[in-house]
mmCIF file of C-alpha atoms and ligand atoms in Angstrom:
data_model
loop_
_atom_site.group_PDB
_atom_site.id
_atom_site.type_symbol
_atom_site.label_atom_id
_atom_site.label_comp_id
_atom_site.label_asym_id
_atom_site.label_seq_id
_atom_site.Cartn_x
_atom_site.Cartn_y
_atom_site.Cartn_z
ATOM 1 C CA MET A 1 -64.007 19.208 -70.236
ATOM 2 C CA SER A 2 -61.008 21.258 -71.338
ATOM 3 C CA GLU A 3 -59.778 20.724 -74.873
ATOM 4 C CA THR A 4 -56.326 19.685 -73.602
ATOM 5 C CA THR A 5 -55.210 16.464 -75.253
ATOM 6 C CA LEU A 6 -55.290 13.830 -72.560
ATOM 7 C CA ILE A 7 -52.299 11.550 -72.527
ATOM 8 C CA ALA A 8 -54.598 8.495 -72.730
ATOM 9 C CA ASP A 9 -55.514 9.739 -76.229
ATOM 10 C CA THR A 10 -52.025 8.776 -77.314
ATOM 11 C CA LEU A 11 -52.110 5.200 -75.996
ATOM 12 C CA PRO A 12 -52.661 2.378 -78.498
ATOM 13 C CA ARG A 13 -56.349 1.717 -79.104
ATOM 14 C CA ALA A 14 -57.855 -1.607 -77.995
ATOM 15 C CA VAL A 15 -60.171 -1.676 -81.031
ATOM 16 C CA GLU A 16 -59.650 -0.050 -84.455
ATOM 17 C CA TRP A 17 -61.904 -0.104 -87.526
ATOM 18 C CA GLU A 18 -59.947 0.988 -90.576
ATOM 19 C CA ASN A 19 -61.090 0.858 -94.197
ATOM 20 C CA GLY A 20 -63.653 -1.814 -93.428
ATOM 21 C CA GLU A 21 -61.244 -4.007 -91.463
ATOM 22 C CA LEU A 22 -61.235 -4.784 -87.725
ATOM 23 C CA PHE A 23 -57.963 -4.664 -85.775
ATOM 24 C CA LEU A 24 -57.669 -5.646 -82.104
ATOM 25 C CA LEU A 25 -54.717 -4.895 -79.865
ATOM 26 C CA ASP A 26 -53.515 -8.277 -78.589
ATOM 27 C CA GLN A 27 -53.462 -7.465 -74.881
ATOM 28 C CA THR A 28 -52.088 -10.886 -73.960
ATOM 29 C CA GLN A 29 -48.739 -9.650 -75.333
ATOM 30 C CA LEU A 30 -48.640 -6.460 -73.245
ATOM 31 C CA PRO A 31 -46.512 -4.960 -71.844
ATOM 32 C CA GLN A 32 -43.760 -6.664 -73.876
ATOM 33 C CA ALA A 33 -45.199 -6.085 -77.360
ATOM 34 C CA THR A 34 -47.821 -3.832 -78.940
ATOM 35 C CA VAL A 35 -49.387 -5.880 -81.713
ATOM 36 C CA MET A 36 -52.555 -4.961 -83.630
ATOM 37 C CA GLU A 37 -54.077 -8.141 -85.023
ATOM 38 C CA LYS A 38 -56.366 -8.077 -88.065
ATOM 39 C CA GLN A 39 -59.614 -10.013 -87.527
ATOM 40 C CA GLU A 40 -60.667 -11.991 -90.603
ATOM 41 C CA THR A 41 -63.559 -14.157 -89.359
ATOM 42 C CA ALA A 42 -66.274 -14.318 -86.695
ATOM 43 C CA GLU A 43 -64.461 -17.329 -85.194
ATOM 44 C CA GLN A 44 -61.273 -15.284 -84.825
ATOM 45 C CA VAL A 45 -63.174 -12.438 -83.111
ATOM 46 C CA TRP A 46 -64.929 -14.960 -80.802
ATOM 47 C CA ASP A 47 -61.543 -16.406 -79.862
ATOM 48 C CA SER A 48 -59.936 -12.971 -79.361
ATOM 49 C CA ILE A 49 -62.689 -12.121 -76.868
ATOM 50 C CA ARG A 50 -62.527 -15.530 -75.182
ATOM 51 C CA VAL A 51 -58.751 -15.544 -74.666
ATOM 52 C CA LEU A 52 -58.723 -11.866 -73.590
ATOM 53 C CA LYS A 53 -56.795 -10.420 -76.520
ATOM 54 C CA VAL A 54 -59.544 -7.834 -76.247
ATOM 55 C CA ARG A 55 -61.082 -7.518 -72.803
ATOM 56 C CA GLY A 56 -62.834 -5.108 -70.481
ATOM 57 C CA ALA A 57 -66.604 -4.671 -70.695
ATOM 58 C CA PRO A 58 -66.878 -1.621 -73.007
ATOM 59 C CA ALA A 59 -64.100 -2.836 -75.339
ATOM 60 C CA ILE A 60 -65.734 -6.234 -75.851
ATOM 61 C CA GLY A 61 -69.044 -4.449 -76.497
ATOM 62 C CA VAL A 62 -67.402 -2.486 -79.315
ATOM 63 C CA ALA A 63 -65.397 -5.495 -80.566
ATOM 64 C CA GLY A 64 -68.569 -7.629 -80.654
ATOM 65 C CA ALA A 65 -70.420 -4.990 -82.688
ATOM 66 C CA TYR A 66 -67.595 -4.812 -85.256
ATOM 67 C CA GLY A 67 -67.301 -8.607 -85.013
ATOM 68 C CA LEU A 68 -70.820 -8.866 -86.406
ATOM 69 C CA CYS A 69 -69.691 -6.740 -89.368
ATOM 70 C CA VAL A 70 -66.724 -9.084 -89.897
ATOM 71 C CA ALA A 71 -69.117 -12.059 -89.735
ATOM 72 C CA MET A 72 -71.509 -10.560 -92.305
ATOM 73 C CA LYS A 73 -69.127 -8.869 -94.750
ATOM 74 C CA ASP A 74 -69.014 -11.755 -97.241
ATOM 75 C CA LYS A 75 -72.757 -12.499 -96.899
ATOM 76 C CA THR A 76 -74.115 -9.569 -98.931
ATOM 77 C CA ASN A 77 -74.949 -11.879 -101.856
ATOM 78 C CA LEU A 78 -77.667 -13.546 -99.706
ATOM 79 C CA SER A 79 -81.336 -12.618 -99.958
ATOM 80 C CA LEU A 80 -82.557 -10.128 -97.355
ATOM 81 C CA ASP A 81 -84.300 -12.852 -95.327
ATOM 82 C CA GLU A 82 -81.284 -15.159 -95.442
ATOM 83 C CA PHE A 83 -79.006 -12.270 -94.421
ATOM 84 C CA ILE A 84 -81.226 -11.467 -91.412
ATOM 85 C CA ALA A 85 -81.339 -15.116 -90.305
ATOM 86 C CA GLU A 86 -77.546 -15.357 -90.579
ATOM 87 C CA MET A 87 -77.114 -12.055 -88.689
ATOM 88 C CA ASP A 88 -79.228 -13.395 -85.799
ATOM 89 C CA LYS A 89 -77.141 -16.580 -85.735
ATOM 90 C CA GLN A 90 -73.784 -14.770 -85.795
ATOM 91 C CA ALA A 91 -74.872 -12.284 -83.104
ATOM 92 C CA ALA A 92 -75.842 -15.170 -80.780
ATOM 93 C CA TYR A 93 -72.543 -16.905 -81.555
ATOM 94 C CA LEU A 94 -70.424 -13.833 -80.746
ATOM 95 C CA ASP A 95 -72.447 -13.223 -77.575
ATOM 96 C CA SER A 96 -71.519 -16.731 -76.376
ATOM 97 C CA SER A 97 -67.807 -15.851 -76.113
ATOM 98 C CA ARG A 98 -68.025 -14.404 -72.572
ATOM 99 C CA PRO A 99 -71.053 -14.246 -70.240
ATOM 100 C CA THR A 100 -70.514 -11.634 -67.517
ATOM 101 C CA ALA A 101 -69.997 -8.233 -69.173
ATOM 102 C CA VAL A 102 -73.408 -7.024 -70.277
ATOM 103 C CA ASN A 103 -71.881 -4.719 -72.902
ATOM 104 C CA LEU A 104 -71.272 -7.597 -75.316
ATOM 105 C CA GLY A 105 -74.911 -8.698 -75.500
ATOM 106 C CA TRP A 106 -76.085 -5.088 -75.239
ATOM 107 C CA GLY A 107 -74.028 -4.041 -78.285
ATOM 108 C CA LEU A 108 -75.024 -7.072 -80.352
ATOM 109 C CA ARG A 109 -78.731 -6.736 -79.512
ATOM 110 C CA ARG A 110 -78.573 -3.069 -80.451
ATOM 111 C CA MET A 111 -76.904 -3.896 -83.797
ATOM 112 C CA VAL A 112 -79.582 -6.457 -84.670
ATOM 113 C CA ARG A 113 -82.452 -4.242 -83.497
ATOM 114 C CA VAL A 114 -81.265 -1.196 -85.445
ATOM 115 C CA ALA A 115 -80.601 -3.284 -88.569
ATOM 116 C CA LYS A 116 -84.082 -4.833 -88.469
ATOM 117 C CA ALA A 117 -85.776 -1.467 -87.868
ATOM 118 C CA SER A 118 -83.814 0.257 -90.648
ATOM 119 C CA GLY A 119 -86.147 -0.687 -93.488
ATOM 120 C CA ALA A 120 -83.103 -1.577 -95.639
ATOM 121 C CA ASP A 121 -84.297 -3.487 -98.709
ATOM 122 C CA SER A 122 -81.197 -5.513 -99.575
ATOM 123 C CA ALA A 123 -78.465 -7.441 -97.809
ATOM 124 C CA GLU A 124 -75.941 -4.920 -99.064
ATOM 125 C CA SER A 125 -77.749 -1.922 -97.601
ATOM 126 C CA LEU A 126 -78.379 -3.825 -94.346
ATOM 127 C CA PHE A 127 -74.657 -4.505 -94.085
ATOM 128 C CA LYS A 128 -73.992 -0.742 -94.381
ATOM 129 C CA VAL A 129 -76.466 -0.140 -91.531
ATOM 130 C CA LEU A 130 -74.510 -2.627 -89.388
ATOM 131 C CA VAL A 131 -71.198 -0.884 -90.051
ATOM 132 C CA ASP A 132 -72.680 2.555 -89.309
ATOM 133 C CA GLU A 133 -74.144 1.281 -86.037
ATOM 134 C CA ALA A 134 -70.882 -0.329 -84.909
ATOM 135 C CA VAL A 135 -69.067 2.949 -85.621
ATOM 136 C CA ALA A 136 -71.774 4.801 -83.640
ATOM 137 C CA ILE A 137 -71.348 2.438 -80.647
ATOM 138 C CA HIS A 138 -67.582 2.982 -80.830
ATOM 139 C CA GLU A 139 -67.880 6.785 -80.972
ATOM 140 C CA GLU A 140 -70.462 6.813 -78.152
ATOM 141 C CA ASP A 141 -68.137 4.791 -75.939
ATOM 142 C CA LYS A 142 -65.508 7.543 -76.258
ATOM 143 C CA LYS A 143 -68.092 10.088 -75.103
ATOM 144 C CA LEU A 144 -69.153 7.870 -72.185
ATOM 145 C CA CYS A 145 -65.519 7.725 -71.029
ATOM 146 C CA ARG A 146 -65.224 11.521 -71.233
ATOM 147 C CA GLY A 147 -68.480 11.914 -69.279
ATOM 148 C CA MET A 148 -67.290 9.627 -66.469
ATOM 149 C CA GLY A 149 -63.966 11.473 -66.484
ATOM 150 C CA ASP A 150 -65.611 14.876 -66.107
ATOM 151 C CA ASN A 151 -68.016 13.680 -63.406
ATOM 152 C CA GLY A 152 -65.439 11.681 -61.431
ATOM 153 C CA ALA A 153 -62.435 14.013 -61.620
ATOM 154 C CA PRO A 154 -63.679 16.419 -58.905
ATOM 155 C CA LEU A 155 -63.536 13.495 -56.418
ATOM 156 C CA ILE A 156 -59.760 13.382 -56.880
ATOM 157 C CA ARG A 157 -57.977 15.937 -54.735
ATOM 158 C CA GLU A 158 -54.343 16.944 -54.485
ATOM 159 C CA GLY A 159 -52.176 14.358 -52.711
ATOM 160 C CA MET A 160 -54.761 11.561 -52.620
ATOM 161 C CA GLY A 161 -53.948 7.856 -52.810
ATOM 162 C CA ILE A 162 -56.299 5.830 -55.028
ATOM 163 C CA LEU A 163 -56.484 2.055 -55.237
ATOM 164 C CA THR A 164 -57.785 0.315 -58.354
ATOM 165 C CA HIS A 165 -58.263 -3.346 -59.260
ATOM 166 C CA CYS A 166 -57.906 -5.081 -62.639
ATOM 167 C CA ASN A 167 -57.785 -2.825 -65.715
ATOM 168 C CA ALA A 168 -60.684 -0.467 -66.254
ATOM 169 C CA GLY A 169 -58.476 1.778 -68.328
ATOM 170 C CA SER A 170 -58.007 3.013 -71.831
ATOM 171 C CA LEU A 171 -57.197 -0.575 -72.838
ATOM 172 C CA ALA A 172 -60.624 -1.753 -71.634
ATOM 173 C CA THR A 173 -62.587 0.892 -73.540
ATOM 174 C CA SER A 174 -62.463 3.097 -76.626
ATOM 175 C CA GLU A 175 -60.579 5.948 -75.029
ATOM 176 C CA LEU A 176 -60.070 7.128 -71.427
ATOM 177 C CA GLY A 177 -61.275 4.045 -69.595
ATOM 178 C CA THR A 178 -63.917 3.989 -66.880
ATOM 179 C CA ALA A 179 -62.100 3.877 -63.495
ATOM 180 C CA THR A 180 -59.114 5.659 -65.054
ATOM 181 C CA ALA A 181 -61.150 8.387 -66.812
ATOM 182 C CA PRO A 182 -61.412 10.577 -63.666
ATOM 183 C CA MET A 183 -57.677 9.979 -63.128
ATOM 184 C CA TYR A 184 -56.745 11.045 -66.667
ATOM 185 C CA VAL A 185 -58.956 14.148 -66.469
ATOM 186 C CA ALA A 186 -57.660 15.145 -62.989
ATOM 187 C CA HIS A 187 -54.073 14.577 -64.164
ATOM 188 C CA SER A 188 -54.644 16.805 -67.221
ATOM 189 C CA LYS A 189 -55.765 19.555 -64.838
ATOM 190 C CA GLY A 190 -52.502 19.340 -62.889
ATOM 191 C CA VAL A 191 -53.837 17.497 -59.824
ATOM 192 C CA ASN A 192 -51.138 15.306 -58.251
ATOM 193 C CA PHE A 193 -52.223 11.978 -56.801
ATOM 194 C CA ARG A 194 -50.885 8.445 -56.377
ATOM 195 C CA VAL A 195 -52.470 5.291 -57.765
ATOM 196 C CA TYR A 196 -51.948 1.805 -56.324
ATOM 197 C CA ALA A 197 -52.700 -0.897 -58.907
ATOM 198 C CA ASP A 198 -53.577 -4.382 -57.634
ATOM 199 C CA GLU A 199 -51.781 -6.941 -59.787
ATOM 200 C CA THR A 200 -55.060 -8.902 -60.201
ATOM 201 C CA ARG A 201 -54.447 -12.640 -60.096
ATOM 202 C CA PRO A 202 -54.809 -14.859 -62.009
ATOM 203 C CA LEU A 203 -54.339 -13.006 -65.317
ATOM 204 C CA LEU A 204 -52.521 -9.926 -64.016
ATOM 205 C CA GLN A 205 -54.512 -7.203 -65.776
ATOM 206 C CA GLY A 206 -53.370 -4.766 -63.072
ATOM 207 C CA ALA A 207 -49.675 -5.602 -63.430
ATOM 208 C CA ARG A 208 -49.584 -6.002 -67.204
ATOM 209 C CA LEU A 209 -52.100 -3.356 -68.280
ATOM 210 C CA THR A 210 -53.079 -0.769 -65.635
ATOM 211 C CA SER A 211 -49.572 -0.117 -64.386
ATOM 212 C CA TRP A 212 -48.373 0.030 -68.025
ATOM 213 C CA GLU A 213 -50.923 2.559 -69.236
ATOM 214 C CA LEU A 214 -50.754 4.791 -66.144
ATOM 215 C CA GLN A 215 -46.958 4.762 -66.155
ATOM 216 C CA LYS A 216 -46.924 5.656 -69.881
ATOM 217 C CA SER A 217 -49.342 8.487 -69.104
ATOM 218 C CA GLY A 218 -47.088 10.000 -66.444
ATOM 219 C CA ILE A 219 -49.423 9.196 -63.540
ATOM 220 C CA ASP A 220 -47.705 8.213 -60.274
ATOM 221 C CA VAL A 221 -48.524 4.484 -60.105
ATOM 222 C CA THR A 222 -47.316 1.786 -57.709
ATOM 223 C CA LEU A 223 -47.929 -1.893 -58.361
ATOM 224 C CA ILE A 224 -48.910 -4.129 -55.417
ATOM 225 C CA THR A 225 -49.992 -7.763 -55.228
ATOM 226 C CA ASP A 226 -53.636 -8.320 -54.353
ATOM 227 C CA ASN A 227 -52.878 -9.521 -50.827
ATOM 228 C CA MET A 228 -51.035 -6.279 -50.006
ATOM 229 C CA ALA A 229 -54.138 -4.076 -50.261
ATOM 230 C CA ALA A 230 -55.136 -4.436 -46.574
ATOM 231 C CA HIS A 231 -51.645 -3.527 -45.393
ATOM 232 C CA ILE A 232 -51.401 -0.517 -47.730
ATOM 233 C CA MET A 233 -54.823 0.677 -46.548
ATOM 234 C CA SER A 234 -53.839 0.199 -42.897
ATOM 235 C CA GLN A 235 -50.874 2.505 -43.496
ATOM 236 C CA GLY A 236 -53.246 5.343 -44.408
ATOM 237 C CA LEU A 237 -52.040 5.412 -48.015
ATOM 238 C CA ILE A 238 -55.443 5.009 -49.655
ATOM 239 C CA ASP A 239 -58.123 7.731 -49.602
ATOM 240 C CA MET A 240 -60.434 6.288 -52.227
ATOM 241 C CA VAL A 241 -60.985 3.158 -54.336
ATOM 242 C CA ILE A 242 -62.173 3.427 -57.948
ATOM 243 C CA VAL A 243 -62.865 0.277 -59.952
ATOM 244 C CA GLY A 244 -64.713 -0.500 -63.170
ATOM 245 C CA THR A 245 -67.503 -2.992 -63.670
ATOM 246 C CA ASP A 246 -68.765 -5.638 -66.085
ATOM 247 C CA ARG A 247 -72.405 -5.335 -65.100
ATOM 248 C CA VAL A 248 -74.354 -3.275 -62.590
ATOM 249 C CA ALA A 249 -77.746 -4.705 -61.630
ATOM 250 C CA ALA A 250 -80.842 -2.496 -61.251
ATOM 251 C CA ASN A 251 -80.323 -2.471 -57.451
ATOM 252 C CA GLY A 252 -76.717 -1.242 -57.763
ATOM 253 C CA ASP A 253 -74.960 -4.574 -57.102
ATOM 254 C CA VAL A 254 -71.672 -4.552 -59.029
ATOM 255 C CA ALA A 255 -70.032 -7.442 -60.900
ATOM 256 C CA ASN A 256 -66.345 -6.856 -61.530
ATOM 257 C CA LYS A 257 -63.055 -8.755 -61.720
ATOM 258 C CA ILE A 258 -62.586 -11.429 -59.073
ATOM 259 C CA GLY A 259 -61.140 -9.851 -55.935
ATOM 260 C CA THR A 260 -63.140 -6.631 -56.230
ATOM 261 C CA MET A 261 -65.548 -7.611 -53.444
ATOM 262 C CA GLY A 262 -62.571 -8.257 -51.160
ATOM 263 C CA VAL A 263 -61.278 -4.760 -51.891
ATOM 264 C CA ALA A 264 -64.747 -3.324 -51.106
ATOM 265 C CA ILE A 265 -64.875 -5.197 -47.778
ATOM 266 C CA LEU A 266 -61.410 -3.887 -46.873
ATOM 267 C CA ALA A 267 -62.396 -0.352 -47.880
ATOM 268 C CA LYS A 268 -65.446 -0.578 -45.624
ATOM 269 C CA HIS A 269 -63.288 -1.768 -42.727
ATOM 270 C CA PHE A 270 -60.901 1.148 -43.134
ATOM 271 C CA GLY A 271 -63.643 3.731 -43.839
ATOM 272 C CA ILE A 272 -62.415 4.369 -47.392
ATOM 273 C CA PRO A 273 -65.032 5.317 -50.028
ATOM 274 C CA PHE A 274 -65.423 2.662 -52.727
ATOM 275 C CA TYR A 275 -66.499 4.107 -56.106
ATOM 276 C CA VAL A 276 -67.432 2.261 -59.281
ATOM 277 C CA ALA A 277 -67.079 3.923 -62.679
ATOM 278 C CA CYS A 278 -69.833 2.682 -64.896
ATOM 279 C CA PRO A 279 -71.096 3.820 -68.315
ATOM 280 C CA SER A 280 -74.811 3.376 -69.051
ATOM 281 C CA SER A 281 -73.867 0.552 -71.459
ATOM 282 C CA THR A 282 -72.808 -1.499 -68.396
ATOM 283 C CA ILE A 283 -76.027 -1.013 -66.416
ATOM 284 C CA ASP A 284 -78.442 -3.927 -66.763
ATOM 285 C CA MET A 285 -81.840 -2.629 -65.707
ATOM 286 C CA GLU A 286 -83.368 -6.022 -66.584
ATOM 287 C CA MET A 287 -81.250 -7.732 -63.910
ATOM 288 C CA PRO A 288 -82.945 -7.113 -60.542
ATOM 289 C CA SER A 289 -79.913 -7.938 -58.374
ATOM 290 C CA GLY A 290 -76.355 -9.239 -58.550
ATOM 291 C CA ALA A 291 -77.553 -12.740 -57.618
ATOM 292 C CA GLY A 292 -78.657 -13.335 -61.218
ATOM 293 C CA ILE A 293 -75.484 -12.104 -62.957
ATOM 294 C CA PRO A 294 -73.769 -15.014 -64.750
ATOM 295 C CA ILE A 295 -70.239 -15.438 -63.438
ATOM 296 C CA GLU A 296 -67.715 -16.730 -65.951
ATOM 297 C CA GLU A 297 -65.673 -19.743 -64.823
ATOM 298 C CA ARG A 298 -62.390 -20.032 -66.694
ATOM 299 C CA GLU A 299 -59.854 -22.804 -67.302
ATOM 300 C CA ASP A 300 -57.931 -24.386 -64.412
ATOM 301 C CA ASP A 301 -54.507 -23.684 -65.874
ATOM 302 C CA GLU A 302 -54.908 -19.953 -65.224
ATOM 303 C CA VAL A 303 -54.758 -20.848 -61.506
ATOM 304 C CA THR A 304 -52.421 -23.857 -61.519
ATOM 305 C CA ASN A 305 -49.793 -22.058 -63.605
ATOM 306 C CA PHE A 306 -47.969 -18.794 -63.168
ATOM 307 C CA GLY A 307 -47.237 -17.821 -66.740
ATOM 308 C CA ALA A 308 -45.652 -20.830 -68.394
ATOM 309 C CA ARG A 309 -44.606 -22.465 -65.091
ATOM 310 C CA ARG A 310 -46.846 -24.911 -63.233
ATOM 311 C CA THR A 311 -47.106 -23.900 -59.568
ATOM 312 C CA ALA A 312 -49.705 -26.386 -58.269
ATOM 313 C CA PRO A 313 -49.681 -30.186 -57.956
ATOM 314 C CA GLU A 314 -51.038 -32.265 -60.822
ATOM 315 C CA GLY A 315 -54.634 -33.362 -60.252
ATOM 316 C CA ILE A 316 -55.453 -30.588 -57.753
ATOM 317 C CA LYS A 317 -59.107 -29.426 -57.634
ATOM 318 C CA VAL A 318 -59.417 -25.830 -58.830
ATOM 319 C CA ARG A 319 -62.058 -23.080 -58.951
ATOM 320 C CA ASN A 320 -61.536 -20.132 -61.279
ATOM 321 C CA PRO A 321 -64.476 -17.695 -61.170
ATOM 322 C CA ALA A 322 -63.410 -14.618 -63.159
ATOM 323 C CA PHE A 323 -65.760 -12.134 -61.454
ATOM 324 C CA ASP A 324 -67.476 -11.465 -58.137
ATOM 325 C CA VAL A 325 -70.416 -9.318 -57.088
ATOM 326 C CA THR A 326 -69.993 -6.450 -54.618
ATOM 327 C CA PRO A 327 -73.231 -5.713 -52.716
ATOM 328 C CA ASN A 328 -74.632 -2.242 -53.396
ATOM 329 C CA GLU A 329 -74.386 -1.167 -49.753
ATOM 330 C CA MET A 330 -70.599 -1.113 -50.060
ATOM 331 C CA VAL A 331 -70.651 1.279 -53.009
ATOM 332 C CA ALA A 332 -70.170 4.978 -52.190
ATOM 333 C CA GLY A 333 -71.287 5.969 -55.673
ATOM 334 C CA LEU A 334 -71.550 4.913 -59.310
ATOM 335 C CA ILE A 335 -69.641 7.374 -61.499
ATOM 336 C CA THR A 336 -71.673 7.464 -64.726
ATOM 337 C CA GLU A 337 -71.603 9.765 -67.760
ATOM 338 C CA LYS A 338 -74.790 11.360 -66.414
ATOM 339 C CA GLY A 339 -73.487 12.065 -62.923
ATOM 340 C CA ILE A 340 -72.623 10.215 -59.717
ATOM 341 C CA VAL A 341 -75.451 7.938 -58.614
ATOM 342 C CA THR A 342 -75.690 7.227 -54.874
ATOM 343 C CA ALA A 343 -78.025 5.068 -52.731
ATOM 344 C CA PRO A 344 -80.886 4.256 -52.862
ATOM 345 C CA TYR A 345 -79.698 2.704 -56.138
ATOM 346 C CA THR A 346 -82.924 1.075 -57.337
ATOM 347 C CA GLU A 347 -84.704 4.407 -57.194
ATOM 348 C CA ASN A 348 -81.861 6.597 -58.384
ATOM 349 C CA LEU A 349 -80.756 4.374 -61.275
ATOM 350 C CA LYS A 350 -84.344 4.235 -62.492
ATOM 351 C CA LYS A 351 -84.600 8.036 -62.324
ATOM 352 C CA LEU A 352 -81.439 8.544 -64.356
ATOM 353 C CA PHE A 353 -81.623 5.660 -66.820
ATOM 354 C CA GLY A 354 -85.386 5.421 -67.169
ATOM 355 C CA GLY A 355 -85.884 1.703 -66.691
ATOM 356 C CA HIS A 356 -83.590 0.587 -69.543
ATOM 357 C CA ASN A 357 -80.130 1.373 -70.862
ATOM 358 C CA ASP A 358 -80.707 1.416 -74.627
HETATM 359 O O1 MRU B 1 -61.530 -10.354 -67.579
HETATM 360 P P1 MRU B 1 -61.417 -8.920 -67.990
HETATM 361 O O2 MRU B 1 -60.009 -8.443 -68.123
HETATM 362 O O3 MRU B 1 -62.248 -8.619 -69.217
HETATM 363 O O4 MRU B 1 -62.084 -8.125 -66.774
HETATM 364 C C1 MRU B 1 -62.220 -6.736 -66.892
HETATM 365 C C2 MRU B 1 -62.768 -6.091 -65.677
HETATM 366 O O5 MRU B 1 -63.135 -6.735 -64.727
HETATM 367 C C3 MRU B 1 -62.920 -4.601 -65.721
HETATM 368 O O6 MRU B 1 -62.775 -4.049 -64.438
HETATM 369 C C4 MRU B 1 -64.321 -4.250 -66.250
HETATM 370 O O7 MRU B 1 -64.567 -4.901 -67.452
HETATM 371 C C5 MRU B 1 -64.491 -2.797 -66.439
HETATM 372 S S1 MRU B 1 -63.591 -2.252 -67.848
HETATM 373 C C6 MRU B 1 -63.790 -0.608 -68.064
#
């Protein structure tokens, strides 16, 4: 990739580790306020992930890894065995904050595995291993974004219209985003294109986050409500869909923000290619198909209320699944840091990622 500074480099970071302290951008306050919140305890990190102060699969993977450092920083006076037992407990606790994005468990398992294999002979030196590994996961995530950007950018041609859903942007990762990485790279090369951002009910990640970061970056972005996508497609305004993902199964089924499968079905109807940007940290080679991916169910009030205002009758029955699974046959390609993977996914993912994603 060219050395040009991409505008996304100048956006506020979702996760920062500075002088041994963890700061998370409170995304629930965007776009009105940009507030970095210091994380003092494991419970605070758990809550920040749960309430979506930090969100997006890669960002919660990085936040979870640093969260384990926050959890263990005042435990270095323990014996080595006690430290390891506590580390296992805290990793499982942090992993329980959200179930669907595989990056969270992936990052935490990697932290624990590397720490145990390090041969460190004291709690203090084991803690240093944890910090180094969290920093490594963070730095790698930036490279994964760049790789997806370089591999996906050639798909974007002058004058195209691109639809995206939820926020798979800079705010959901350590740098350029996943779905937005090809957009940022193409934009830096002077390619002109239009992005349509679905608002993404119920929590409005598209309206609050994607439209904010693309607008700030000088990319031509238009906000639509979710139920406008079919109409906009029928008008010939969309040439390609690019979304992110929380977990891709070994057969290429894709879990992503609720509503994504509907977008894929519409894209198929209108003959529009549906791409998924996906770093290797989001591929779960242990999960044979999307049927086994745990789908997070969230609180009713996210559906019964619009912001602070109640919009549904008291006592109404509600469902609030936060993700859905798009069948692999609807996916034109998975844009990864190693290249664009196409069908047959089981075979081709295995070839590229060798049976596991560690
Ligand atoms: O509930 P969220 O906001 O964490 O959901 C995020 C998404 O669905 C993103 O599309 C996905 O995590 C990919 S982020 C690069």
